[in-house]
């Protein structure tokens, strides 16, 4: 694309970009019933989704993800809503677009795209073509809602990542990609971080940035990212805020503000450009991370 995407502009202008934290775990603590698709709230509880977005914006992020991680046919069909992929994706983006347009800051809206939840051939039944079609409805909905960039995340199968990338290529979209390396430094499908770097170099429409998210903690995530430092692409780190706990009817993660602040600077010093959190990462964590990134010199 000839014109620079908003994220590309920020990557050129800034030494680091603060991304957002958790979506699903925060919605659960806001009253989302376990087993309910978070994306349904884009319609039934849009004000709550807006509150989640606004608190994220107020924490000082430069980029945040829409509540559309599972707004694809395969995941939504489990809730008799597979036909609503486009609609719910669009609503997730529209809520974000409305809030960002009212803010006085430059903030990138990233359209979250998670795995289908299916296993692709030859190990499973889902064909590559079917996966592309599934992602296409989600991508088109996010585009209609006004996202700035598409954010393919928590992938474990390289073929599924390719399918999402192909759906985005069909609309000439810009995207980012992260995989979850939570099994001895590999994804659940046995894919390594170094293999991801090689895969990205082979794509016709490579993402703007690549990295890792979720996993089993920030220390493992940083170790994974060291394998990616040879990539020519800007790197992304979005680690969980510790280990999940259940207390007084709510889920929380035990990562302290200090731990996440230190992690942010360690990631930056490793060469990571886009730094955020994943499960359990609250606006308080994000404020601590931004404060640390702004006050601590490069190591």
PDB file of N, CA, C and O in Angstrom, residues 187-257:
ATOM      1  N   UNK A 187       4.215 -23.532  19.872  1.00  0.00           N
ATOM      2  CA  UNK A 187       2.766 -23.439  19.930  1.00  0.00           C
ATOM      3  C   UNK A 187       2.187 -24.827  20.189  1.00  0.00           C
ATOM      4  O   UNK A 187       2.905 -25.834  20.151  1.00  0.00           O
ATOM      5  N   UNK A 188       0.892 -24.891  20.413  1.00  0.00           N
ATOM      6  CA  UNK A 188       0.227 -26.185  20.630  1.00  0.00           C
ATOM      7  C   UNK A 188       0.394 -27.127  19.435  1.00  0.00           C
ATOM      8  O   UNK A 188       0.324 -28.345  19.575  1.00  0.00           O
ATOM      9  N   UNK A 189       0.635 -26.551  18.266  1.00  0.00           N
ATOM     10  CA  UNK A 189       0.823 -27.359  17.065  1.00  0.00           C
ATOM     11  C   UNK A 189       2.302 -27.642  16.804  1.00  0.00           C
ATOM     12  O   UNK A 189       2.659 -28.166  15.741  1.00  0.00           O
ATOM     13  N   UNK A 190       3.162 -27.293  17.770  1.00  0.00           N
ATOM     14  CA  UNK A 190       4.584 -27.609  17.653  1.00  0.00           C
ATOM     15  C   UNK A 190       5.397 -26.633  16.824  1.00  0.00           C
ATOM     16  O   UNK A 190       6.526 -26.949  16.417  1.00  0.00           O
ATOM     17  N   UNK A 191       4.872 -25.446  16.584  1.00  0.00           N
ATOM     18  CA  UNK A 191       5.539 -24.443  15.746  1.00  0.00           C
ATOM     19  C   UNK A 191       6.421 -23.551  16.608  1.00  0.00           C
ATOM     20  O   UNK A 191       5.996 -23.064  17.652  1.00  0.00           O
ATOM     21  N   UNK A 192       7.649 -23.300  16.174  1.00  0.00           N
ATOM     22  CA  UNK A 192       8.595 -22.518  16.958  1.00  0.00           C
ATOM     23  C   UNK A 192       8.593 -21.048  16.540  1.00  0.00           C
ATOM     24  O   UNK A 192       8.117 -20.685  15.457  1.00  0.00           O
ATOM     25  N   UNK A 193       9.160 -20.205  17.395  1.00  0.00           N
ATOM     26  CA  UNK A 193       9.237 -18.776  17.108  1.00  0.00           C
ATOM     27  C   UNK A 193      10.121 -18.503  15.894  1.00  0.00           C
ATOM     28  O   UNK A 193       9.804 -17.652  15.054  1.00  0.00           O
ATOM     29  N   UNK A 194      11.235 -19.209  15.797  1.00  0.00           N
ATOM     30  CA  UNK A 194      12.121 -19.012  14.650  1.00  0.00           C
ATOM     31  C   UNK A 194      11.433 -19.437  13.349  1.00  0.00           C
ATOM     32  O   UNK A 194      11.636 -18.821  12.294  1.00  0.00           O
ATOM     33  N   UNK A 195      10.596 -20.459  13.429  1.00  0.00           N
ATOM     34  CA  UNK A 195       9.843 -20.889  12.248  1.00  0.00           C
ATOM     35  C   UNK A 195       8.818 -19.838  11.845  1.00  0.00           C
ATOM     36  O   UNK A 195       8.542 -19.649  10.651  1.00  0.00           O
ATOM     37  N   UNK A 196       8.264 -19.137  12.819  1.00  0.00           N
ATOM     38  CA  UNK A 196       7.323 -18.065  12.504  1.00  0.00           C
ATOM     39  C   UNK A 196       8.022 -16.959  11.724  1.00  0.00           C
ATOM     40  O   UNK A 196       7.467 -16.419  10.760  1.00  0.00           O
ATOM     41  N   UNK A 197       9.237 -16.621  12.124  1.00  0.00           N
ATOM     42  CA  UNK A 197       9.995 -15.591  11.418  1.00  0.00           C
ATOM     43  C   UNK A 197      10.194 -15.997   9.961  1.00  0.00           C
ATOM     44  O   UNK A 197      10.008 -15.191   9.044  1.00  0.00           O
ATOM     45  N   UNK A 198      10.561 -17.249   9.737  1.00  0.00           N
ATOM     46  CA  UNK A 198      10.768 -17.743   8.370  1.00  0.00           C
ATOM     47  C   UNK A 198       9.468 -17.734   7.582  1.00  0.00           C
ATOM     48  O   UNK A 198       9.438 -17.370   6.398  1.00  0.00           O
ATOM     49  N   UNK A 199       8.372 -18.120   8.231  1.00  0.00           N
ATOM     50  CA  UNK A 199       7.073 -18.144   7.568  1.00  0.00           C
ATOM     51  C   UNK A 199       6.665 -16.756   7.093  1.00  0.00           C
ATOM     52  O   UNK A 199       6.202 -16.584   5.956  1.00  0.00           O
ATOM     53  N   UNK A 200       6.830 -15.762   7.943  1.00  0.00           N
ATOM     54  CA  UNK A 200       6.431 -14.395   7.610  1.00  0.00           C
ATOM     55  C   UNK A 200       7.178 -13.898   6.384  1.00  0.00           C
ATOM     56  O   UNK A 200       6.617 -13.209   5.526  1.00  0.00           O
ATOM     57  N   UNK A 201       8.450 -14.244   6.278  1.00  0.00           N
ATOM     58  CA  UNK A 201       9.254 -13.807   5.136  1.00  0.00           C
ATOM     59  C   UNK A 201       8.774 -14.396   3.824  1.00  0.00           C
ATOM     60  O   UNK A 201       9.083 -13.874   2.749  1.00  0.00           O
ATOM     61  N   UNK A 202       8.009 -15.486   3.893  1.00  0.00           N
ATOM     62  CA  UNK A 202       7.537 -16.158   2.685  1.00  0.00           C
ATOM     63  C   UNK A 202       6.175 -15.655   2.216  1.00  0.00           C
ATOM     64  O   UNK A 202       5.759 -15.966   1.094  1.00  0.00           O
ATOM     65  N   UNK A 203       5.478 -14.896   3.047  1.00  0.00           N
ATOM     66  CA  UNK A 203       4.121 -14.475   2.710  1.00  0.00           C
ATOM     67  C   UNK A 203       4.098 -13.368   1.664  1.00  0.00           C
ATOM     68  O   UNK A 203       4.972 -12.497   1.646  1.00  0.00           O
ATOM     69  N   UNK A 204       3.083 -13.401   0.793  1.00  0.00           N
ATOM     70  CA  UNK A 204       2.926 -12.359  -0.209  1.00  0.00           C
ATOM     71  C   UNK A 204       2.530 -11.032   0.424  1.00  0.00           C
ATOM     72  O   UNK A 204       2.888  -9.963  -0.083  1.00  0.00           O
ATOM     73  N   UNK A 205       1.766 -11.103   1.494  1.00  0.00           N
ATOM     74  CA  UNK A 205       1.312  -9.897   2.191  1.00  0.00           C
ATOM     75  C   UNK A 205       1.766  -9.969   3.643  1.00  0.00           C
ATOM     76  O   UNK A 205       0.968 -10.208   4.557  1.00  0.00           O
ATOM     77  N   UNK A 206       3.055  -9.801   3.904  1.00  0.00           N
ATOM     78  CA  UNK A 206       3.557  -9.947   5.267  1.00  0.00           C
ATOM     79  C   UNK A 206       2.949  -8.911   6.206  1.00  0.00           C
ATOM     80  O   UNK A 206       2.614  -7.800   5.788  1.00  0.00           O
ATOM     81  N   UNK A 207       2.782  -9.272   7.471  1.00  0.00           N
ATOM     82  CA  UNK A 207       2.235  -8.322   8.446  1.00  0.00           C
ATOM     83  C   UNK A 207       3.206  -7.179   8.735  1.00  0.00           C
ATOM     84  O   UNK A 207       4.403  -7.285   8.464  1.00  0.00           O
ATOM     85  N   UNK A 208       2.673  -6.110   9.289  1.00  0.00           N
ATOM     86  CA  UNK A 208       3.497  -4.960   9.647  1.00  0.00           C
ATOM     87  C   UNK A 208       4.417  -5.274  10.817  1.00  0.00           C
ATOM     88  O   UNK A 208       5.512  -4.721  10.923  1.00  0.00           O
ATOM     89  N   UNK A 209       3.949  -6.145  11.715  1.00  0.00           N
ATOM     90  CA  UNK A 209       4.720  -6.506  12.905  1.00  0.00           C
ATOM     91  C   UNK A 209       4.327  -7.912  13.322  1.00  0.00           C
ATOM     92  O   UNK A 209       3.217  -8.372  13.023  1.00  0.00           O
ATOM     93  N   UNK A 210       5.238  -8.593  14.004  1.00  0.00           N
ATOM     94  CA  UNK A 210       4.968  -9.959  14.461  1.00  0.00           C
ATOM     95  C   UNK A 210       5.415 -10.110  15.905  1.00  0.00           C
ATOM     96  O   UNK A 210       6.182  -9.290  16.427  1.00  0.00           O
ATOM     97  N   UNK A 211       4.939 -11.174  16.550  1.00  0.00           N
ATOM     98  CA  UNK A 211       5.376 -11.394  17.921  1.00  0.00           C
ATOM     99  C   UNK A 211       4.647 -12.523  18.600  1.00  0.00           C
ATOM    100  O   UNK A 211       4.155 -13.455  17.954  1.00  0.00           O
ATOM    101  N   UNK A 212       4.575 -12.401  19.928  1.00  0.00           N
ATOM    102  CA  UNK A 212       3.975 -13.449  20.745  1.00  0.00           C
ATOM    103  C   UNK A 212       3.001 -12.828  21.731  1.00  0.00           C
ATOM    104  O   UNK A 212       3.186 -11.701  22.200  1.00  0.00           O
ATOM    105  N   UNK A 213       1.954 -13.588  22.050  1.00  0.00           N
ATOM    106  CA  UNK A 213       1.005 -13.131  23.066  1.00  0.00           C
ATOM    107  C   UNK A 213       0.543 -14.314  23.903  1.00  0.00           C
ATOM    108  O   UNK A 213       0.753 -15.466  23.544  1.00  0.00           O
ATOM    109  N   UNK A 214      -0.065 -13.997  25.028  1.00  0.00           N
ATOM    110  CA  UNK A 214      -0.622 -14.984  25.947  1.00  0.00           C
ATOM    111  C   UNK A 214       0.492 -15.868  26.501  1.00  0.00           C
ATOM    112  O   UNK A 214       1.469 -15.374  27.049  1.00  0.00           O
ATOM    113  N   UNK A 215       0.373 -17.184  26.400  1.00  0.00           N
ATOM    114  CA  UNK A 215       1.418 -18.062  26.903  1.00  0.00           C
ATOM    115  C   UNK A 215       1.315 -18.324  28.387  1.00  0.00           C
ATOM    116  O   UNK A 215       0.241 -18.286  28.975  1.00  0.00           O
ATOM    117  N   UNK A 216       2.462 -18.583  29.011  1.00  0.00           N
ATOM    118  CA  UNK A 216       2.489 -18.992  30.419  1.00  0.00           C
ATOM    119  C   UNK A 216       3.215 -17.992  31.314  1.00  0.00           C
ATOM    120  O   UNK A 216       3.648 -18.345  32.406  1.00  0.00           O
ATOM    121  N   UNK A 217       3.346 -16.756  30.862  1.00  0.00           N
ATOM    122  CA  UNK A 217       3.988 -15.746  31.697  1.00  0.00           C
ATOM    123  C   UNK A 217       4.964 -14.905  30.915  1.00  0.00           C
ATOM    124  O   UNK A 217       5.427 -15.291  29.834  1.00  0.00           O
ATOM    125  N   UNK A 218       5.289 -13.747  31.466  1.00  0.00           N
ATOM    126  CA  UNK A 218       6.117 -12.793  30.726  1.00  0.00           C
ATOM    127  C   UNK A 218       7.557 -13.262  30.553  1.00  0.00           C
ATOM    128  O   UNK A 218       8.210 -12.933  29.558  1.00  0.00           O
ATOM    129  N   UNK A 219       8.094 -14.032  31.499  1.00  0.00           N
ATOM    130  CA  UNK A 219       9.475 -14.481  31.360  1.00  0.00           C
ATOM    131  C   UNK A 219       9.623 -15.420  30.173  1.00  0.00           C
ATOM    132  O   UNK A 219      10.559 -15.293  29.369  1.00  0.00           O
ATOM    133  N   UNK A 220       8.686 -16.370  30.030  1.00  0.00           N
ATOM    134  CA  UNK A 220       8.716 -17.274  28.886  1.00  0.00           C
ATOM    135  C   UNK A 220       8.472 -16.513  27.590  1.00  0.00           C
ATOM    136  O   UNK A 220       9.077 -16.816  26.553  1.00  0.00           O
ATOM    137  N   UNK A 221       7.592 -15.538  27.629  1.00  0.00           N
ATOM    138  CA  UNK A 221       7.296 -14.766  26.438  1.00  0.00           C
ATOM    139  C   UNK A 221       8.527 -14.001  25.969  1.00  0.00           C
ATOM    140  O   UNK A 221       8.833 -13.956  24.764  1.00  0.00           O
ATOM    141  N   UNK A 222       9.265 -13.410  26.893  1.00  0.00           N
ATOM    142  CA  UNK A 222      10.475 -12.683  26.526  1.00  0.00           C
ATOM    143  C   UNK A 222      11.536 -13.626  25.963  1.00  0.00           C
ATOM    144  O   UNK A 222      12.259 -13.276  25.026  1.00  0.00           O
ATOM    145  N   UNK A 223      11.610 -14.816  26.518  1.00  0.00           N
ATOM    146  CA  UNK A 223      12.556 -15.801  26.001  1.00  0.00           C
ATOM    147  C   UNK A 223      12.195 -16.182  24.565  1.00  0.00           C
ATOM    148  O   UNK A 223      13.076 -16.342  23.714  1.00  0.00           O
ATOM    149  N   UNK A 224      10.905 -16.307  24.307  1.00  0.00           N
ATOM    150  CA  UNK A 224      10.441 -16.602  22.953  1.00  0.00           C
ATOM    151  C   UNK A 224      10.805 -15.479  21.999  1.00  0.00           C
ATOM    152  O   UNK A 224      11.249 -15.709  20.865  1.00  0.00           O
ATOM    153  N   UNK A 225      10.620 -14.246  22.445  1.00  0.00           N
ATOM    154  CA  UNK A 225      10.881 -13.103  21.569  1.00  0.00           C
ATOM    155  C   UNK A 225      12.358 -12.977  21.204  1.00  0.00           C
ATOM    156  O   UNK A 225      12.693 -12.426  20.153  1.00  0.00           O
ATOM    157  N   UNK A 226      13.230 -13.493  22.059  1.00  0.00           N
ATOM    158  CA  UNK A 226      14.655 -13.476  21.718  1.00  0.00           C
ATOM    159  C   UNK A 226      14.923 -14.256  20.445  1.00  0.00           C
ATOM    160  O   UNK A 226      15.839 -13.930  19.688  1.00  0.00           O
ATOM    161  N   UNK A 227      14.105 -15.279  20.193  1.00  0.00           N
ATOM    162  CA  UNK A 227      14.241 -16.071  18.970  1.00  0.00           C
ATOM    163  C   UNK A 227      13.779 -15.300  17.743  1.00  0.00           C
ATOM    164  O   UNK A 227      14.056 -15.698  16.613  1.00  0.00           O
ATOM    165  N   UNK A 228      13.043 -14.216  17.965  1.00  0.00           N
ATOM    166  CA  UNK A 228      12.495 -13.456  16.846  1.00  0.00           C
ATOM    167  C   UNK A 228      13.303 -12.211  16.513  1.00  0.00           C
ATOM    168  O   UNK A 228      12.977 -11.490  15.568  1.00  0.00           O
ATOM    169  N   UNK A 229      14.329 -11.936  17.281  1.00  0.00           N
ATOM    170  CA  UNK A 229      15.045 -10.671  17.112  1.00  0.00           C
ATOM    171  C   UNK A 229      15.769 -10.549  15.773  1.00  0.00           C
ATOM    172  O   UNK A 229      16.173  -9.442  15.395  1.00  0.00           O
ATOM    173  N   UNK A 230      15.948 -11.648  15.052  1.00  0.00           N
ATOM    174  CA  UNK A 230      16.567 -11.585  13.737  1.00  0.00           C
ATOM    175  C   UNK A 230      15.563 -11.175  12.654  1.00  0.00           C
ATOM    176  O   UNK A 230      15.947 -10.920  11.517  1.00  0.00           O
ATOM    177  N   UNK A 231      14.302 -11.099  13.025  1.00  0.00           N
ATOM    178  CA  UNK A 231      13.276 -10.687  12.069  1.00  0.00           C
ATOM    179  C   UNK A 231      13.478  -9.237  11.657  1.00  0.00           C
ATOM    180  O   UNK A 231      13.894  -8.390  12.449  1.00  0.00           O
ATOM    181  N   UNK A 232      13.141  -8.950  10.414  1.00  0.00           N
ATOM    182  CA  UNK A 232      13.211  -7.570   9.916  1.00  0.00           C
ATOM    183  C   UNK A 232      11.962  -6.783  10.295  1.00  0.00           C
ATOM    184  O   UNK A 232      11.889  -5.575  10.048  1.00  0.00           O
ATOM    185  N   UNK A 233      10.993  -7.471  10.859  1.00  0.00           N
ATOM    186  CA  UNK A 233       9.740  -6.834  11.239  1.00  0.00           C
ATOM    187  C   UNK A 233       9.802  -6.304  12.675  1.00  0.00           C
ATOM    188  O   UNK A 233      10.472  -6.886  13.531  1.00  0.00           O
ATOM    189  N   UNK A 234       9.088  -5.216  12.964  1.00  0.00           N
ATOM    190  CA  UNK A 234       8.944  -4.788  14.360  1.00  0.00           C
ATOM    191  C   UNK A 234       8.313  -5.903  15.178  1.00  0.00           C
ATOM    192  O   UNK A 234       7.457  -6.644  14.676  1.00  0.00           O
ATOM    193  N   UNK A 235       8.713  -6.020  16.431  1.00  0.00           N
ATOM    194  CA  UNK A 235       8.239  -7.109  17.277  1.00  0.00           C
ATOM    195  C   UNK A 235       7.136  -6.653  18.233  1.00  0.00           C
ATOM    196  O   UNK A 235       7.094  -5.494  18.648  1.00  0.00           O
ATOM    197  N   UNK A 236       6.287  -7.612  18.579  1.00  0.00           N
ATOM    198  CA  UNK A 236       5.158  -7.389  19.484  1.00  0.00           C
ATOM    199  C   UNK A 236       5.292  -8.302  20.685  1.00  0.00           C
ATOM    200  O   UNK A 236       5.557  -9.501  20.536  1.00  0.00           O
ATOM    201  N   UNK A 237       5.085  -7.762  21.891  1.00  0.00           N
ATOM    202  CA  UNK A 237       5.037  -8.563  23.119  1.00  0.00           C
ATOM    203  C   UNK A 237       3.748  -8.251  23.849  1.00  0.00           C
ATOM    204  O   UNK A 237       3.491  -7.095  24.200  1.00  0.00           O
ATOM    205  N   UNK A 238       2.926  -9.291  24.076  1.00  0.00           N
ATOM    206  CA  UNK A 238       1.690  -9.123  24.847  1.00  0.00           C
ATOM    207  C   UNK A 238       1.561 -10.321  25.773  1.00  0.00           C
ATOM    208  O   UNK A 238       0.940 -11.328  25.450  1.00  0.00           O
ATOM    209  N   UNK A 239       2.190 -10.206  26.931  1.00  0.00           N
ATOM    210  CA  UNK A 239       2.225 -11.319  27.871  1.00  0.00           C
ATOM    211  C   UNK A 239       1.141 -11.245  28.936  1.00  0.00           C
ATOM    212  O   UNK A 239       0.645 -10.161  29.280  1.00  0.00           O
ATOM    213  N   UNK A 240       0.778 -12.396  29.463  1.00  0.00           N
ATOM    214  CA  UNK A 240      -0.203 -12.454  30.547  1.00  0.00           C
ATOM    215  C   UNK A 240       0.359 -11.841  31.828  1.00  0.00           C
ATOM    216  O   UNK A 240       1.562 -11.911  32.097  1.00  0.00           O
ATOM    217  N   UNK A 241      -0.533 -11.306  32.633  1.00  0.00           N
ATOM    218  CA  UNK A 241      -0.141 -10.700  33.908  1.00  0.00           C
ATOM    219  C   UNK A 241      -0.098 -11.770  35.000  1.00  0.00           C
ATOM    220  O   UNK A 241      -0.911 -11.791  35.923  1.00  0.00           O
ATOM    221  N   UNK A 242       0.839 -12.683  34.866  1.00  0.00           N
ATOM    222  CA  UNK A 242       0.989 -13.716  35.886  1.00  0.00           C
ATOM    223  C   UNK A 242       0.149 -14.947  35.620  1.00  0.00           C
ATOM    224  O   UNK A 242      -0.136 -15.306  34.484  1.00  0.00           O
ATOM    225  N   UNK A 243      -0.254 -15.584  36.721  1.00  0.00           N
ATOM    226  CA  UNK A 243      -1.001 -16.842  36.677  1.00  0.00           C
ATOM    227  C   UNK A 243      -2.429 -16.595  37.151  1.00  0.00           C
ATOM    228  O   UNK A 243      -2.658 -15.855  38.111  1.00  0.00           O
ATOM    229  N   UNK A 244      -3.438 -17.213  36.513  1.00  0.00           N
ATOM    230  CA  UNK A 244      -4.830 -16.967  36.906  1.00  0.00           C
ATOM    231  C   UNK A 244      -5.172 -17.531  38.285  1.00  0.00           C
ATOM    232  O   UNK A 244      -4.748 -18.627  38.642  1.00  0.00           O
ATOM    233  N   UNK A 245      -5.943 -16.756  39.036  1.00  0.00           N
ATOM    234  CA  UNK A 245      -6.439 -17.154  40.355  1.00  0.00           C
ATOM    235  C   UNK A 245      -7.941 -16.866  40.402  1.00  0.00           C
ATOM    236  O   UNK A 245      -8.470 -16.074  39.627  1.00  0.00           O
ATOM    237  N   UNK A 246      -8.615 -17.507  41.321  1.00  0.00           N
ATOM    238  CA  UNK A 246     -10.050 -17.276  41.492  1.00  0.00           C
ATOM    239  C   UNK A 246     -10.286 -16.866  42.942  1.00  0.00           C
ATOM    240  O   UNK A 246      -9.962 -17.605  43.867  1.00  0.00           O
ATOM    241  N   UNK A 247     -10.841 -15.668  43.136  1.00  0.00           N
ATOM    242  CA  UNK A 247     -11.041 -15.152  44.486  1.00  0.00           C
ATOM    243  C   UNK A 247     -12.324 -14.338  44.540  1.00  0.00           C
ATOM    244  O   UNK A 247     -12.548 -13.458  43.708  1.00  0.00           O
ATOM    245  N   UNK A 248     -13.150 -14.639  45.515  1.00  0.00           N
ATOM    246  CA  UNK A 248     -14.393 -13.908  45.752  1.00  0.00           C
ATOM    247  C   UNK A 248     -15.240 -13.809  44.483  1.00  0.00           C
ATOM    248  O   UNK A 248     -15.812 -12.762  44.166  1.00  0.00           O
ATOM    249  N   UNK A 249     -15.295 -14.929  43.769  1.00  0.00           N
ATOM    250  CA  UNK A 249     -16.150 -14.998  42.591  1.00  0.00           C
ATOM    251  C   UNK A 249     -15.600 -14.334  41.348  1.00  0.00           C
ATOM    252  O   UNK A 249     -16.306 -14.233  40.337  1.00  0.00           O
ATOM    253  N   UNK A 250     -14.353 -13.861  41.385  1.00  0.00           N
ATOM    254  CA  UNK A 250     -13.775 -13.199  40.231  1.00  0.00           C
ATOM    255  C   UNK A 250     -12.423 -13.804  39.875  1.00  0.00           C
ATOM    256  O   UNK A 250     -11.709 -14.321  40.736  1.00  0.00           O
ATOM    257  N   UNK A 251     -12.093 -13.719  38.595  1.00  0.00           N
ATOM    258  CA  UNK A 251     -10.799 -14.191  38.112  1.00  0.00           C
ATOM    259  C   UNK A 251      -9.815 -13.034  38.118  1.00  0.00           C
ATOM    260  O   UNK A 251     -10.144 -11.929  37.684  1.00  0.00           O
ATOM    261  N   UNK A 252      -8.638 -13.272  38.640  1.00  0.00           N
ATOM    262  CA  UNK A 252      -7.580 -12.276  38.545  1.00  0.00           C
ATOM    263  C   UNK A 252      -6.257 -12.987  38.328  1.00  0.00           C
ATOM    264  O   UNK A 252      -6.122 -14.190  38.547  1.00  0.00           O
ATOM    265  N   UNK A 253      -5.285 -12.246  37.853  1.00  0.00           N
ATOM    266  CA  UNK A 253      -3.959 -12.794  37.622  1.00  0.00           C
ATOM    267  C   UNK A 253      -2.999 -12.187  38.635  1.00  0.00           C
ATOM    268  O   UNK A 253      -3.137 -11.023  39.014  1.00  0.00           O
ATOM    269  N   UNK A 254      -2.017 -12.989  39.068  1.00  0.00           N
ATOM    270  CA  UNK A 254      -1.200 -12.562  40.197  1.00  0.00           C
ATOM    271  C   UNK A 254       0.017 -11.719  39.829  1.00  0.00           C
ATOM    272  O   UNK A 254       0.859 -11.429  40.671  1.00  0.00           O
ATOM    273  N   UNK A 255       0.119 -11.316  38.569  1.00  0.00           N
ATOM    274  CA  UNK A 255       1.227 -10.450  38.168  1.00  0.00           C
ATOM    275  C   UNK A 255       1.068  -9.059  38.766  1.00  0.00           C
ATOM    276  O   UNK A 255       0.052  -8.395  38.545  1.00  0.00           O
ATOM    277  N   UNK A 256       2.039  -8.608  39.512  1.00  0.00           N
ATOM    278  CA  UNK A 256       1.950  -7.305  40.176  1.00  0.00           C
ATOM    279  C   UNK A 256       2.226  -6.167  39.196  1.00  0.00           C
ATOM    280  O   UNK A 256       2.714  -6.373  38.079  1.00  0.00           O
ATOM    281  N   UNK A 257       1.913  -4.960  39.639  1.00  0.00           N
ATOM    282  CA  UNK A 257       2.200  -3.783  38.816  1.00  0.00           C
ATOM    283  C   UNK A 257       3.695  -3.677  38.553  1.00  0.00           C
ATOM    284  O   UNK A 257       4.126  -3.327  37.442  1.00  0.00           O
TER     285      UNK A 257
END
